[in-house]
Coordinates of N, CA, C and O in Angstrom, one line a residue:
K1 N 78.5 7.6 -89.5 CA 78.5 6.5 -90.3 C 77.7 5.2 -89.7 O 78.4 5.1 -88.4
L2 N 77.5 4.7 -90.4 CA 76.3 3.7 -89.9 C 77.2 2.2 -90.1 O 77.9 1.9 -91.1
R3 N 77.1 1.2 -89.0 CA 77.8 0.4 -89.2 C 77.0 -1.2 -89.5 O 75.6 -0.9 -89.1
S4 N 77.4 -1.3 -90.3 CA 76.5 -2.9 -90.8 C 76.7 -4.0 -89.7 O 77.7 -4.1 -89.0
P5 N 75.6 -4.4 -89.5 CA 75.6 -5.6 -88.6 C 76.6 -6.8 -89.3 O 76.6 -7.6 -88.3
W6 N 76.4 -6.8 -90.5 CA 76.6 -7.6 -91.2 C 78.6 -7.7 -91.5 O 79.0 -7.0 -91.7
P7 N 78.9 -9.1 -91.7 CA 80.4 -8.7 -92.1 C 80.3 -8.4 -93.5 O 79.6 -8.4 -94.4
A8 N 82.1 -7.8 -93.6 CA 82.1 -7.4 -94.9 C 82.2 -8.4 -95.9 O 82.2 -8.3 -97.3
S9 N 82.4 -9.5 -95.5 CA 82.5 -10.7 -96.1 C 81.2 -10.9 -97.1 O 81.2 -11.4 -98.2
W10 N 80.0 -10.4 -96.3 CA 78.5 -10.7 -97.2 C 78.6 -9.4 -98.1 O 77.3 -9.5 -98.9
G11 N 79.2 -8.5 -98.1 CA 78.8 -7.7 -99.6 C 79.1 -6.1 -99.0 O 78.9 -5.4 -99.6
G12 N 79.3 -5.9 -97.9 CA 79.6 -4.2 -97.4 C 78.4 -3.5 -97.4 O 77.2 -4.0 -96.8
A13 N 78.5 -2.4 -98.3 CA 77.3 -1.7 -98.3 C 76.1 -1.8 -99.4 O 75.3 -2.0 -99.0
A14 N 76.6 -3.0 -100.0 CA 75.4 -3.8 -101.1 C 75.1 -4.5 -100.0 O 73.4 -4.2 -99.9
A15 N 75.1 -5.1 -99.5 CA 74.6 -6.0 -98.1 C 73.8 -5.1 -97.4 O 72.6 -5.6 -96.5
M16 N 74.4 -4.0 -97.2 CA 73.5 -2.9 -96.1 C 72.5 -2.7 -96.7 O 71.3 -2.5 -96.1
K17 N 72.4 -2.3 -98.0 CA 71.1 -1.8 -98.9 C 70.1 -2.8 -98.9 O 69.1 -2.8 -98.0
F18 N 70.7 -4.3 -98.7 CA 69.6 -5.3 -99.2 C 69.2 -5.1 -97.5 O 68.0 -5.7 -97.4
V19 N 70.3 -5.3 -96.7 CA 69.4 -5.7 -95.1 C 68.7 -4.4 -94.7 O 67.9 -4.8 -94.0
T20 N 68.9 -3.4 -95.4 CA 68.1 -2.1 -94.8 C 67.0 -2.3 -95.4 O 65.8 -2.0 -94.7
R21 N 66.6 -2.6 -96.6 CA 65.6 -2.8 -97.3 C 64.5 -3.5 -96.5 O 63.2 -4.2 -96.3
R22 N 65.5 -5.1 -96.6 CA 64.4 -6.5 -95.8 C 64.3 -5.4 -94.7 O 63.2 -6.4 -94.0
Q23 N 65.0 -5.1 -93.6 CA 64.7 -4.7 -92.3 C 63.4 -3.9 -92.6 O 62.8 -3.8 -91.5
I24 N 63.5 -2.9 -93.5 CA 62.8 -2.1 -93.2 C 61.1 -2.5 -93.6 O 60.1 -2.4 -93.0
T25 N 61.4 -3.4 -94.7 CA 60.1 -3.7 -95.1 C 59.5 -5.0 -94.1 O 58.5 -5.0 -93.9
T26 N 60.6 -5.6 -93.3 CA 60.1 -6.6 -91.9 C 59.4 -5.3 -90.9 O 58.3 -5.8 -90.5
E27 N 60.1 -4.4 -90.8 CA 59.7 -3.4 -89.7 C 58.2 -3.1 -90.1 O 57.2 -2.7 -89.2
K28 N 58.0 -2.4 -91.7 CA 56.8 -2.1 -92.1 C 55.9 -3.7 -92.0 O 54.5 -3.2 -91.3
E29 N 56.3 -4.5 -92.2 CA 55.3 -5.8 -91.9 C 55.1 -6.1 -90.5 O 53.8 -6.3 -90.4
L30 N 55.8 -6.1 -89.7 CA 55.8 -5.9 -88.1 C 54.8 -4.9 -87.9 O 54.1 -4.8 -86.7
H31 N 54.9 -3.8 -88.4 CA 54.0 -2.3 -87.6 C 52.7 -3.0 -88.5 O 51.9 -2.5 -87.8
C32 N 52.7 -3.3 -89.5 CA 51.3 -3.9 -90.0 C 50.6 -4.9 -89.3 O 49.3 -4.7 -88.7
I33 N 51.6 -6.0 -88.8 CA 50.9 -7.4 -88.1 C 50.6 -6.5 -86.9 O 49.4 -6.8 -86.0
R34 N 51.3 -5.8 -86.3 CA 51.0 -4.9 -85.3 C 49.6 -4.0 -85.0 O 48.8 -4.3 -84.2
E35 N 49.6 -3.4 -86.1 CA 48.1 -2.6 -86.5 C 47.2 -3.4 -86.8 O 46.4 -3.1 -86.0
V36 N 47.2 -4.7 -87.2 CA 46.3 -5.6 -87.4 C 46.0 -6.2 -86.4 O 44.4 -6.3 -85.9
S37 N 46.7 -6.7 -85.4 CA 46.7 -7.5 -84.0 C 45.9 -6.6 -83.7 O 44.9 -6.9 -82.3
G38 N 46.4 -5.0 -83.3 CA 45.8 -4.0 -82.3 C 44.2 -3.7 -83.1 O 43.5 -3.6 -82.5
C39 N 43.9 -3.7 -84.3 CA 42.6 -3.8 -84.6 C 42.2 -4.9 -84.5 O 41.0 -4.5 -84.0
Q40 N 42.9 -6.1 -84.4 CA 41.9 -7.4 -84.4 C 41.4 -7.7 -82.7 O 40.4 -7.8 -82.8
S41 N 42.4 -7.0 -82.0 CA 42.0 -7.2 -80.5 C 40.9 -5.7 -80.2 O 40.1 -6.0 -79.4
Q42 N 41.1 -4.5 -80.9 CA 40.1 -3.5 -80.7 C 38.8 -3.9 -81.2 O 37.9 -4.2 -80.8
A43 N 38.9 -4.8 -82.2 CA 38.1 -5.2 -83.1 C 36.9 -6.7 -82.0 O 35.9 -6.7 -81.6
L44 N 38.1 -7.4 -81.8 CA 37.6 -8.5 -80.5 C 37.0 -7.7 -79.2 O 35.8 -8.2 -78.6
T45 N 37.2 -6.6 -79.0 CA 36.7 -6.1 -77.7 C 35.9 -5.2 -77.9 O 34.3 -5.1 -77.1
E46 N 35.7 -4.9 -79.1 CA 33.8 -4.2 -79.6 C 33.4 -5.2 -79.9 O 31.9 -5.3 -79.4
L47 N 33.5 -6.5 -80.8 CA 32.6 -7.7 -80.7 C 32.3 -8.3 -79.3 O 31.0 -8.5 -79.2
D48 N 32.9 -8.2 -78.4 CA 32.9 -8.9 -76.9 C 31.7 -7.9 -76.4 O 30.6 -8.2 -75.5
K49 N 32.2 -6.4 -76.2 CA 30.8 -5.6 -75.8 C 29.7 -5.4 -76.4 O 28.6 -5.6 -76.2
L50 N 29.9 -5.8 -77.8 CA 29.0 -5.9 -78.3 C 27.6 -7.0 -78.4 O 26.6 -6.9 -78.3
K51 N 28.6 -8.2 -77.9 CA 27.9 -9.4 -78.1 C 27.2 -9.2 -76.4 O 26.0 -9.7 -76.4
S52 N 27.9 -8.5 -75.7 CA 27.3 -8.5 -74.3 C 26.4 -7.7 -73.9 O 25.4 -7.7 -73.5
E53 N 26.2 -6.6 -75.0 CA 25.4 -5.5 -75.2 C 23.9 -6.2 -75.7 O 22.5 -6.4 -75.3
Q54 N 24.2 -7.1 -76.8 CA 23.1 -7.8 -77.6 C 22.9 -8.9 -76.4 O 21.4 -9.1 -76.5
A55 N 23.4 -9.6 -75.8 CA 22.6 -10.5 -74.6 C 22.1 -9.9 -73.6 O 21.2 -10.3 -73.4
E56 N 22.2 -8.9 -73.2 CA 21.7 -7.8 -72.4 C 20.1 -7.5 -72.7 O 19.2 -7.5 -72.4
K57 N 20.4 -6.9 -73.9 CA 19.1 -6.8 -74.9 C 18.2 -7.9 -74.9 O 17.4 -8.0 -74.8
V58 N 18.7 -9.4 -75.6 CA 18.1 -10.4 -75.6 C 17.3 -10.9 -74.1 O 16.4 -11.2 -74.1
A59 N 18.1 -10.8 -72.7 CA 17.9 -10.9 -71.8 C 16.1 -10.2 -71.7 O 15.6 -10.7 -71.0
K60 N 16.4 -9.3 -71.6 CA 15.5 -7.9 -71.5 C 14.5 -8.3 -72.3 O 13.4 -8.2 -71.5
L61 N 14.6 -8.6 -73.6 CA 13.2 -8.7 -74.3 C 12.8 -10.1 -73.8 O 11.6 -10.4 -73.6
Q62 N 13.5 -11.1 -73.6 CA 13.3 -12.3 -73.1 C 12.4 -12.4 -71.7 O 11.2 -12.5 -71.5
A63 N 12.6 -11.6 -70.9 CA 12.2 -11.4 -69.6 C 10.8 -10.2 -69.9 O 9.7 -10.7 -69.2
D64 N 10.8 -9.3 -70.3 CA 9.4 -8.6 -71.1 C 8.9 -9.8 -71.5 O 7.4 -9.6 -71.2
Q65 N 9.2 -10.3 -72.4 CA 7.8 -11.4 -73.3 C 7.2 -12.4 -72.0 O 6.5 -12.6 -71.9
R66 N 8.2 -12.9 -71.2 CA 7.7 -14.1 -70.3 C 7.1 -13.0 -69.2 O 5.9 -13.5 -68.7
A67 N 7.1 -11.8 -69.0 CA 6.3 -11.1 -68.2 C 4.8 -11.0 -69.0 O 4.0 -11.0 -68.4
E68 N 5.3 -10.4 -69.9 CA 4.0 -10.1 -71.0 C 3.2 -11.8 -70.9 O 1.5 -11.7 -70.8
I69 N 3.9 -12.6 -71.3 CA 3.3 -13.9 -71.5 C 2.6 -14.4 -69.9 O 1.2 -15.1 -69.9
R70 N 3.1 -14.2 -69.1 CA 2.4 -14.5 -67.3 C 1.4 -13.2 -67.4 O 0.4 -14.0 -66.9
A71 N 1.3 -12.2 -67.6 CA 0.2 -11.5 -67.5 C -0.9 -11.7 -68.6 O -2.0 -11.9 -68.2
L72 N -0.7 -12.3 -69.9 CA -1.9 -12.8 -70.9 C -2.4 -14.1 -70.1 O -3.7 -14.1 -70.2
H73 N -1.4 -15.0 -69.3 CA -1.8 -16.0 -68.8 C -3.1 -15.8 -67.5 O -4.2 -16.4 -67.6
E74 N -2.7 -14.5 -66.8 CA -3.2 -14.4 -65.9 C -4.9 -14.2 -66.0 O -5.5 -14.2 -65.7
K75 N -4.7 -13.1 -67.3 CA -5.7 -12.4 -67.5 C -6.8 -13.4 -68.3 O -8.1 -13.8 -68.2
I76 N -6.6 -14.2 -69.0 CA -6.9 -15.4 -69.6 C -7.6 -16.5 -68.4 O -8.8 -16.7 -68.6
S77 N -6.7 -16.6 -67.7 CA -7.0 -17.7 -66.6 C -8.2 -16.4 -65.9 O -9.4 -17.3 -65.3
N78 N -8.5 -15.2 -65.2 CA -9.5 -14.3 -65.0 C -10.6 -14.5 -65.8 O -11.9 -14.8 -65.3
M79 N -10.6 -14.6 -67.5 CA -11.7 -14.7 -68.1 C -12.2 -15.8 -67.9 O -13.6 -15.8 -67.9
V80 N -11.7 -16.7 -67.8 CA -11.7 -18.2 -67.7 C -12.8 -18.3 -66.5 O -13.8 -18.7 -66.5
Q81 N -12.1 -17.9 -65.1 CA -12.6 -17.9 -64.1 C -14.0 -17.1 -64.2 O -15.3 -17.5 -63.7
E82 N -14.0 -15.6 -64.8 CA -15.1 -14.9 -65.1 C -16.5 -15.8 -65.8 O -17.2 -15.7 -65.4
V83 N -16.4 -16.2 -66.8 CA -17.0 -17.1 -67.5 C -17.4 -18.0 -66.8 O -18.8 -18.3 -66.9
T84 N -16.8 -18.8 -65.9 CA -17.4 -19.8 -65.3 C -18.2 -19.4 -64.4 O -19.3 -20.1 -64.0
E85 N -17.8 -18.7 -63.6 CA -18.7 -18.1 -62.5 C -20.2 -17.2 -63.2 O -21.2 -17.9 -62.6
E86 N -20.0 -17.1 -64.1 CA -21.2 -16.3 -64.7 C -22.2 -17.7 -65.5 O -23.5 -17.3 -64.8
R87 N -21.7 -18.5 -66.1 CA -22.5 -19.5 -66.0 C -23.0 -20.4 -64.8 O -24.0 -21.0 -65.0
Q88 N -22.2 -20.2 -64.1 CA -22.7 -21.0 -62.4 C -23.7 -20.2 -62.2 O -24.9 -20.9 -62.0
R89 N -23.7 -18.8 -62.4 CA -24.9 -17.9 -62.2 C -25.9 -18.3 -62.4 O -27.0 -18.2 -62.2
L90 N -25.9 -18.4 -64.2 CA -27.0 -18.5 -64.6 C -27.6 -19.5 -64.7 O -28.8 -20.1 -64.6
N91 N -26.8 -20.9 -64.5 CA -27.3 -22.1 -64.5 C -28.0 -21.9 -62.7 O -29.1 -22.6 -62.8
E92 N -27.6 -21.6 -62.0 CA -28.4 -21.4 -60.5 C -29.6 -20.7 -60.6 O -31.0 -20.9 -60.6
A93 N -29.5 -19.4 -61.5 CA -30.6 -18.9 -61.7 C -31.8 -19.9 -62.7 O -33.0 -19.7 -62.5
H94 N -31.2 -20.4 -63.4 CA -32.1 -21.1 -64.5 C -32.8 -22.1 -63.6 O -34.2 -22.3 -63.5
S95 N -32.1 -22.8 -62.9 CA -32.5 -24.0 -61.8 C -33.4 -23.0 -61.0 O -34.4 -24.0 -60.7
D96 N -33.3 -22.1 -60.3 CA -34.6 -21.4 -59.5 C -35.5 -20.9 -60.4 O -36.7 -21.5 -59.4
E97 N -35.6 -20.4 -61.4 CA -36.8 -20.4 -62.4 C -37.6 -21.9 -62.3 O -38.7 -21.8 -62.4
L98 N -36.9 -22.7 -62.7 CA -37.7 -24.0 -63.3 C -38.0 -24.6 -62.1 O -39.2 -25.0 -62.0
R99 N -37.6 -24.5 -60.8 CA -37.8 -25.1 -59.5 C -38.9 -24.2 -59.5 O -40.2 -24.9 -58.7
Q100 N -39.5 -22.6 -59.3 CA -40.3 -22.1 -59.2 C -41.6 -22.3 -60.1 O -42.7 -22.5 -59.5
M101 N -41.0 -22.3 -61.2 CA -42.3 -22.7 -62.2 C -42.8 -24.1 -62.0 O -44.0 -24.7 -62.1
Q102 N -42.0 -25.2 -61.6 CA -42.6 -26.4 -60.8 C -43.1 -26.4 -60.2 O -44.4 -27.3 -59.6
E103 N -43.0 -25.5 -58.9 CA -44.1 -25.2 -57.8 C -45.1 -24.7 -58.2 O -46.0 -25.5 -57.7
R104 N -44.9 -23.8 -59.2 CA -46.5 -22.9 -59.6 C -47.1 -24.2 -60.4 O -48.7 -24.2 -60.1
Q105 N -46.9 -25.0 -60.8 CA -47.4 -26.0 -61.9 C -48.3 -26.9 -60.9 O -49.4 -27.4 -61.2
T106 N -47.4 -27.5 -60.1 CA -47.8 -28.3 -58.9 C -49.1 -27.6 -57.9 O -50.1 -28.4 -58.2
K107 N -49.1 -26.2 -57.7 CA -49.7 -26.0 -57.0 C -51.3 -25.7 -57.9 O -52.5 -26.1 -57.5
E108 N -50.8 -25.2 -59.3 CA -51.9 -25.4 -59.9 C -52.6 -26.4 -60.2 O -54.2 -26.9 -60.4
I109 N -51.8 -27.7 -60.7 CA -52.7 -29.0 -60.7 C -53.4 -29.5 -59.5 O -54.4 -30.2 -59.7
R110 N -52.7 -28.9 -58.4 CA -53.6 -29.3 -57.0 C -54.9 -28.8 -56.8 O -55.9 -29.3 -56.8
R111 N -54.8 -27.3 -57.4 CA -55.9 -26.5 -57.6 C -57.0 -27.1 -58.3 O -58.3 -27.5 -58.0
I112 N -56.5 -27.1 -59.5 CA -57.5 -27.8 -60.7 C -58.2 -29.4 -60.0 O -59.2 -29.5 -60.2
H113 N -57.2 -29.9 -59.3 CA -57.6 -31.6 -58.8 C -58.9 -31.0 -58.1 O -59.8 -31.8 -57.8
E114 N -58.5 -29.8 -56.9 CA -59.8 -29.5 -56.1 C -60.9 -29.5 -56.5 O -62.1 -29.7 -56.3
E115 N -60.4 -28.4 -57.9 CA -62.1 -27.8 -58.4 C -62.3 -29.2 -59.1 O -64.1 -29.0 -58.9
H116 N -61.9 -29.8 -59.6 CA -62.4 -31.1 -60.2 C -62.9 -32.1 -59.5 O -64.3 -32.4 -59.7
R117 N -62.5 -32.1 -58.2 CA -63.1 -33.0 -57.0 C -64.1 -32.3 -56.8 O -65.5 -33.1 -56.6
G118 N -64.4 -31.0 -56.4 CA -65.5 -30.5 -55.8 C -66.8 -30.4 -57.2 O -67.4 -30.8 -56.9
Q119 N -66.2 -30.2 -58.4 CA -67.1 -30.3 -59.2 C -67.9 -31.4 -59.3 O -68.8 -31.9 -59.8
L120 N -67.0 -32.8 -59.0 CA -67.6 -34.1 -59.4 C -68.1 -34.2 -58.2 O -69.6 -35.2 -58.6
A121 N -68.1 -33.8 -57.0 CA -68.8 -34.0 -55.9 C -70.3 -33.4 -56.2 O -71.2 -33.7 -55.7
A122 N -70.4 -32.2 -56.8 CA -71.5 -31.5 -57.1 C -72.3 -32.2 -58.1 O -73.2 -32.3 -57.8
E123 N -71.5 -32.3 -58.7 CA -72.3 -33.0 -60.0 C -72.9 -34.4 -59.6 O -74.0 -34.9 -60.1
L124 N -72.0 -35.5 -58.4 CA -72.9 -36.6 -58.2 C -73.8 -36.6 -57.4 O -74.9 -36.9 -57.5
A125 N -73.6 -35.1 -56.5 CA -74.7 -35.1 -55.8 C -76.1 -34.5 -56.5 O -77.2 -35.0 -56.4
R126 N -75.9 -33.7 -57.6 CA -77.1 -33.6 -58.6 C -77.3 -34.6 -58.7 O -78.8 -34.9 -59.0
H127 N -76.7 -35.7 -59.5 CA -77.2 -36.9 -60.1 C -77.7 -37.9 -58.9 O -79.0 -38.3 -59.7
I128 N -77.4 -38.0 -58.0 CA -78.3 -38.8 -57.2 C -79.6 -37.7 -56.5 O -80.4 -38.6 -56.8
E129 N -79.5 -36.6 -56.7 CA -80.6 -36.1 -56.3 C -81.9 -36.1 -57.4 O -82.7 -36.5 -57.2
D130 N -81.1 -36.2 -58.7 CA -81.8 -36.7 -59.9 C -82.6 -38.0 -60.1 O -83.6 -38.4 -60.2
V131 N -81.5 -39.1 -59.4 CA -82.0 -40.5 -59.4 C -83.1 -40.5 -58.2 O -84.0 -41.2 -58.4
R132 N -82.8 -40.0 -57.2 CA -83.9 -40.1 -56.0 C -85.3 -39.5 -56.5 O -86.5 -40.2 -56.0
K133 N -85.4 -38.3 -57.5 CA -86.3 -37.5 -58.0 C -87.1 -38.9 -58.7 O -88.0 -39.0 -59.0
M134 N -86.4 -39.6 -59.7 CA -86.8 -40.3 -60.7 C -87.4 -41.3 -59.9 O -88.5 -42.2 -60.3
Q135 N -86.7 -41.8 -58.8 CA -87.2 -43.0 -58.0 C -88.6 -42.6 -57.7 O -89.8 -43.5 -57.5
A136 N -88.2 -41.5 -57.3 CA -90.1 -41.2 -56.2 C -90.9 -41.2 -57.4 O -92.2 -41.3 -57.4
D137 N -90.7 -40.5 -58.8 CA -91.7 -40.2 -59.8 C -92.0 -41.8 -60.0 O -93.2 -42.1 -60.3
F138 N -91.1 -42.9 -60.5 CA -91.3 -43.9 -60.5 C -92.2 -44.5 -59.4 O -93.1 -45.7 -60.3
K139 N -92.0 -44.4 -58.4 CA -92.5 -45.0 -57.3 C -94.3 -44.6 -57.5 O -95.3 -45.5 -57.3
T140 N -94.5 -43.1 -57.7 CA -96.0 -42.8 -58.0 C -96.3 -43.4 -59.0 O -97.6 -43.6 -59.0
Q141 N -95.6 -43.2 -60.0 CA -96.5 -44.0 -61.7 C -97.1 -45.2 -61.3 O -97.9 -45.8 -61.9
V142 N -95.9 -46.3 -60.4 CA -96.1 -47.5 -60.0 C -97.5 -47.5 -59.1 O -98.5 -48.4 -59.4
K143 N -97.3 -46.4 -58.2 CA -98.5 -46.4 -57.2 C -100.0 -46.2 -58.2 O -100.9 -47.0 -57.8
N144 N -99.5 -45.3 -59.2 CA -101.0 -44.8 -60.2 C -101.0 -46.2 -60.7 O -102.6 -45.9 -61.1
T145 N -100.5 -46.6 -61.3 CA -100.7 -47.5 -61.9 C -101.4 -48.9 -61.4 O -102.4 -49.2 -61.8
T146 N -100.8 -49.0 -60.5 CA -101.6 -50.0 -59.5 C -102.8 -50.0 -59.1 O -103.9 -50.6 -59.1
S147 N -103.2 -48.4 -58.9 CA -104.6 -47.8 -58.6 C -105.3 -48.0 -60.0 O -106.5 -48.3 -59.6
G148 N -104.6 -47.7 -60.8 CA -105.5 -48.0 -62.1 C -105.9 -49.6 -62.1 O -106.8 -49.8 -62.8
M149 N -105.1 -50.1 -62.1 CA -105.4 -51.6 -62.3 C -106.9 -52.1 -61.4 O -107.1 -52.7 -61.4
R150 N -106.6 -51.6 -60.3 CA -107.6 -52.2 -59.3 C -108.7 -51.5 -59.6 O -110.0 -52.1 -59.8
F151 N -108.8 -50.2 -60.4 CA -109.8 -49.4 -60.9 C -110.3 -50.3 -62.0 O -111.5 -50.5 -62.0
V152 N -109.5 -50.8 -62.9 CA -110.1 -51.7 -64.1 C -110.5 -52.6 -63.4 O -111.3 -53.4 -64.1
Q153 N -109.7 -53.5 -62.8 CA -110.2 -55.0 -61.8 C -111.9 -54.8 -61.7 O -112.6 -55.6 -61.8
T154 N -111.7 -53.4 -60.6 CA -113.2 -53.4 -60.2 C -114.4 -53.1 -61.2 O -115.3 -53.5 -60.7
R155 N -114.0 -52.4 -62.1 CA -114.8 -52.1 -63.2 C -115.0 -52.7 -64.6 O -115.4 -52.3 -65.3
A156 N -114.1 -53.5 -64.7 CA -114.0 -54.3 -66.0 C -115.1 -54.7 -66.5 O -115.3 -54.7 -67.4
P157 N -116.1 -55.5 -65.2 CA -117.1 -56.3 -66.0 C -118.0 -55.3 -66.8 O -118.7 -55.6 -67.6
C158 N -118.1 -54.0 -66.1 CA -118.9 -52.7 -66.7 C -118.6 -52.7 -67.8 O -119.3 -52.3 -68.6
F159 N -117.2 -52.1 -68.0 CA -116.9 -51.5 -69.5 C -116.5 -52.5 -70.4 O -116.5 -52.2 -71.4
G160 N -116.1 -53.4 -69.6 CA -116.0 -54.8 -70.9 C -114.5 -54.2 -71.7 O -114.2 -54.7 -72.5
C161 N -113.5 -53.7 -71.0 CA -112.0 -53.6 -71.2 C -111.2 -54.7 -71.2 O -109.7 -55.0 -71.7
C162 N -111.6 -55.3 -70.1 CA -110.4 -56.6 -69.9 C -111.3 -58.0 -70.2 O -112.4 -58.5 -69.7
S163 N -111.6 -58.1 -71.1 CA -111.6 -59.5 -71.9 C -111.4 -60.9 -71.4 O -112.2 -62.1 -71.4
S164 N -110.5 -60.9 -70.8 CA -109.8 -62.2 -70.5 C -110.2 -62.5 -68.9 O -109.4 -63.3 -68.3
L165 N -110.9 -61.6 -68.3 CA -111.0 -61.3 -67.2 C -111.6 -62.9 -66.7 O -113.2 -63.2 -67.2
T166 N -111.3 -64.0 -66.0 CA -112.1 -65.2 -65.4 C -112.4 -64.6 -63.9 O -111.5 -64.9 -63.3
P167 N -113.6 -65.3 -63.6 CA -113.9 -65.3 -62.0 C -113.0 -66.7 -61.5 O -112.6 -66.4 -60.4
A168 N -112.6 -67.7 -62.2 CA -112.0 -68.4 -61.3 C -110.2 -68.2 -61.6 O -109.4 -68.5 -60.0
Q169 N -109.4 -67.3 -62.2 CA -108.3 -67.2 -61.9 C -108.6 -65.7 -60.4 O -107.3 -65.4 -59.7
G170 N -109.4 -64.6 -60.7 CA -109.8 -63.8 -60.1 C -108.3 -62.6 -60.4 O -108.1 -61.8 -59.3
K171 N -107.6 -62.7 -61.4 CA -106.9 -61.5 -61.3 C -106.9 -60.9 -63.1 O -108.0 -61.7 -63.9
A172 N -106.7 -60.0 -63.0 CA -107.1 -59.1 -64.5 C -106.0 -58.8 -65.1 O -104.9 -58.8 -64.8
Q173 N -106.1 -59.1 -66.5 CA -105.1 -58.7 -67.6 C -105.3 -57.9 -68.1 O -106.3 -57.3 -68.6
I174 N -104.0 -56.9 -68.6 CA -104.5 -55.8 -68.6 C -104.0 -55.5 -70.1 O -103.5 -56.4 -70.7
D175 N -105.1 -54.9 -71.1 CA -104.8 -54.4 -72.5 C -103.6 -53.9 -72.9 O -103.1 -52.9 -72.3
P176 N -102.8 -54.6 -73.6 CA -101.6 -53.9 -74.3 C -101.6 -52.6 -74.8 O -101.1 -51.5 -74.7
A177 N -102.6 -51.9 -75.3 CA -103.3 -50.3 -75.7 C -103.5 -49.7 -74.7 O -103.4 -48.5 -74.9
W178 N -103.6 -50.3 -73.5 CA -103.9 -49.1 -72.2 C -102.8 -48.9 -71.9 O -101.5 -49.3 -71.6
E179 N -103.2 -47.2 -71.5 CA -102.0 -46.5 -70.7 C -102.2 -46.1 -69.4 O -103.3 -46.0 -69.3
P180 N -101.2 -46.2 -68.2 CA -101.4 -45.7 -67.4 C -102.2 -44.1 -67.2 O -101.2 -43.4 -67.7
P181 N -103.0 -43.9 -66.4 CA -103.0 -42.7 -66.0 C -101.8 -41.4 -65.8 O -101.1 -42.2 -64.5
I182 N -101.6 -40.3 -66.3 CA -100.6 -39.6 -65.7 C -100.8 -38.8 -64.8 O -102.0 -37.8 -65.3
P183 N -100.4 -38.2 -63.9 CA -100.4 -37.4 -62.7 C -100.6 -35.9 -63.1 O -99.9 -35.9 -64.5
L184 N -101.1 -34.7 -63.0 CA -101.5 -33.7 -63.4 C -100.4 -32.9 -63.5 O -99.9 -32.1 -64.3
G185 N -99.1 -32.6 -62.4 CA -98.3 -32.5 -62.2 C -97.0 -32.9 -63.4 O -96.6 -31.7 -64.3
E186 N -97.2 -33.9 -64.0 CA -96.3 -34.4 -65.2 C -97.1 -33.9 -66.8 O -96.3 -33.7 -67.5
K187 N -98.6 -34.0 -66.6 CA -99.0 -33.6 -67.9 C -98.6 -32.2 -68.0 O -98.3 -31.7 -69.8
A188 N -98.5 -31.2 -67.1 CA -97.8 -30.0 -67.7 C -96.7 -29.9 -68.0 O -95.8 -29.4 -69.0
T189 N -95.6 -30.7 -67.5 CA -93.9 -31.1 -68.0 C -94.0 -31.6 -69.2 O -93.3 -31.1 -70.3
E190 N -95.0 -32.6 -69.9 CA -94.9 -33.2 -70.8 C -95.0 -32.1 -72.1 O -94.8 -32.4 -73.3
K191 N -96.2 -31.3 -72.1 CA -96.6 -30.6 -73.0 C -95.9 -29.6 -73.0 O -95.6 -28.8 -74.3
A192 N -95.0 -29.2 -72.2 CA -93.9 -28.0 -72.2 C -92.7 -28.7 -73.1 O -92.1 -28.2 -74.0

């Protein structure tokens, strides 16, 4: 027989039913609370475990991303360096080509100046020779003219071509229509 923990003044068996029911519900509630707290602690441990796994995954992803970003930065810097070096090579090649072109042009200009100077010297020599020939021809014509004037002066009274000759002056004046005689070599060139 069960003894009630409650005094008989509280109602005996009826109180016992009440206490037992109350005790059972309390025990059930305690049991539920224990189960809930067990589930809660289990859920908390699983949550902590999940959080730690997630934190590890996030840390790993961040490390991977940092590594990829670092690799991309290195790739970009290498590409920039290659492009810069290529541009420098192209600029050097272009400047070398320009320098060579300028040297060729300078040599060509010097050569043209030398040729031009030689041509000018040859042309000047030819002109000087032409001027000397013309001077020689002019001297010959002047001599022929003066000899023709002597001829006219000595024979003027005979032919009557110098009407203004006076014995007091002693000089003959040439008729404006008179032309000096042309030497034989020049007649052939004038006819041609």
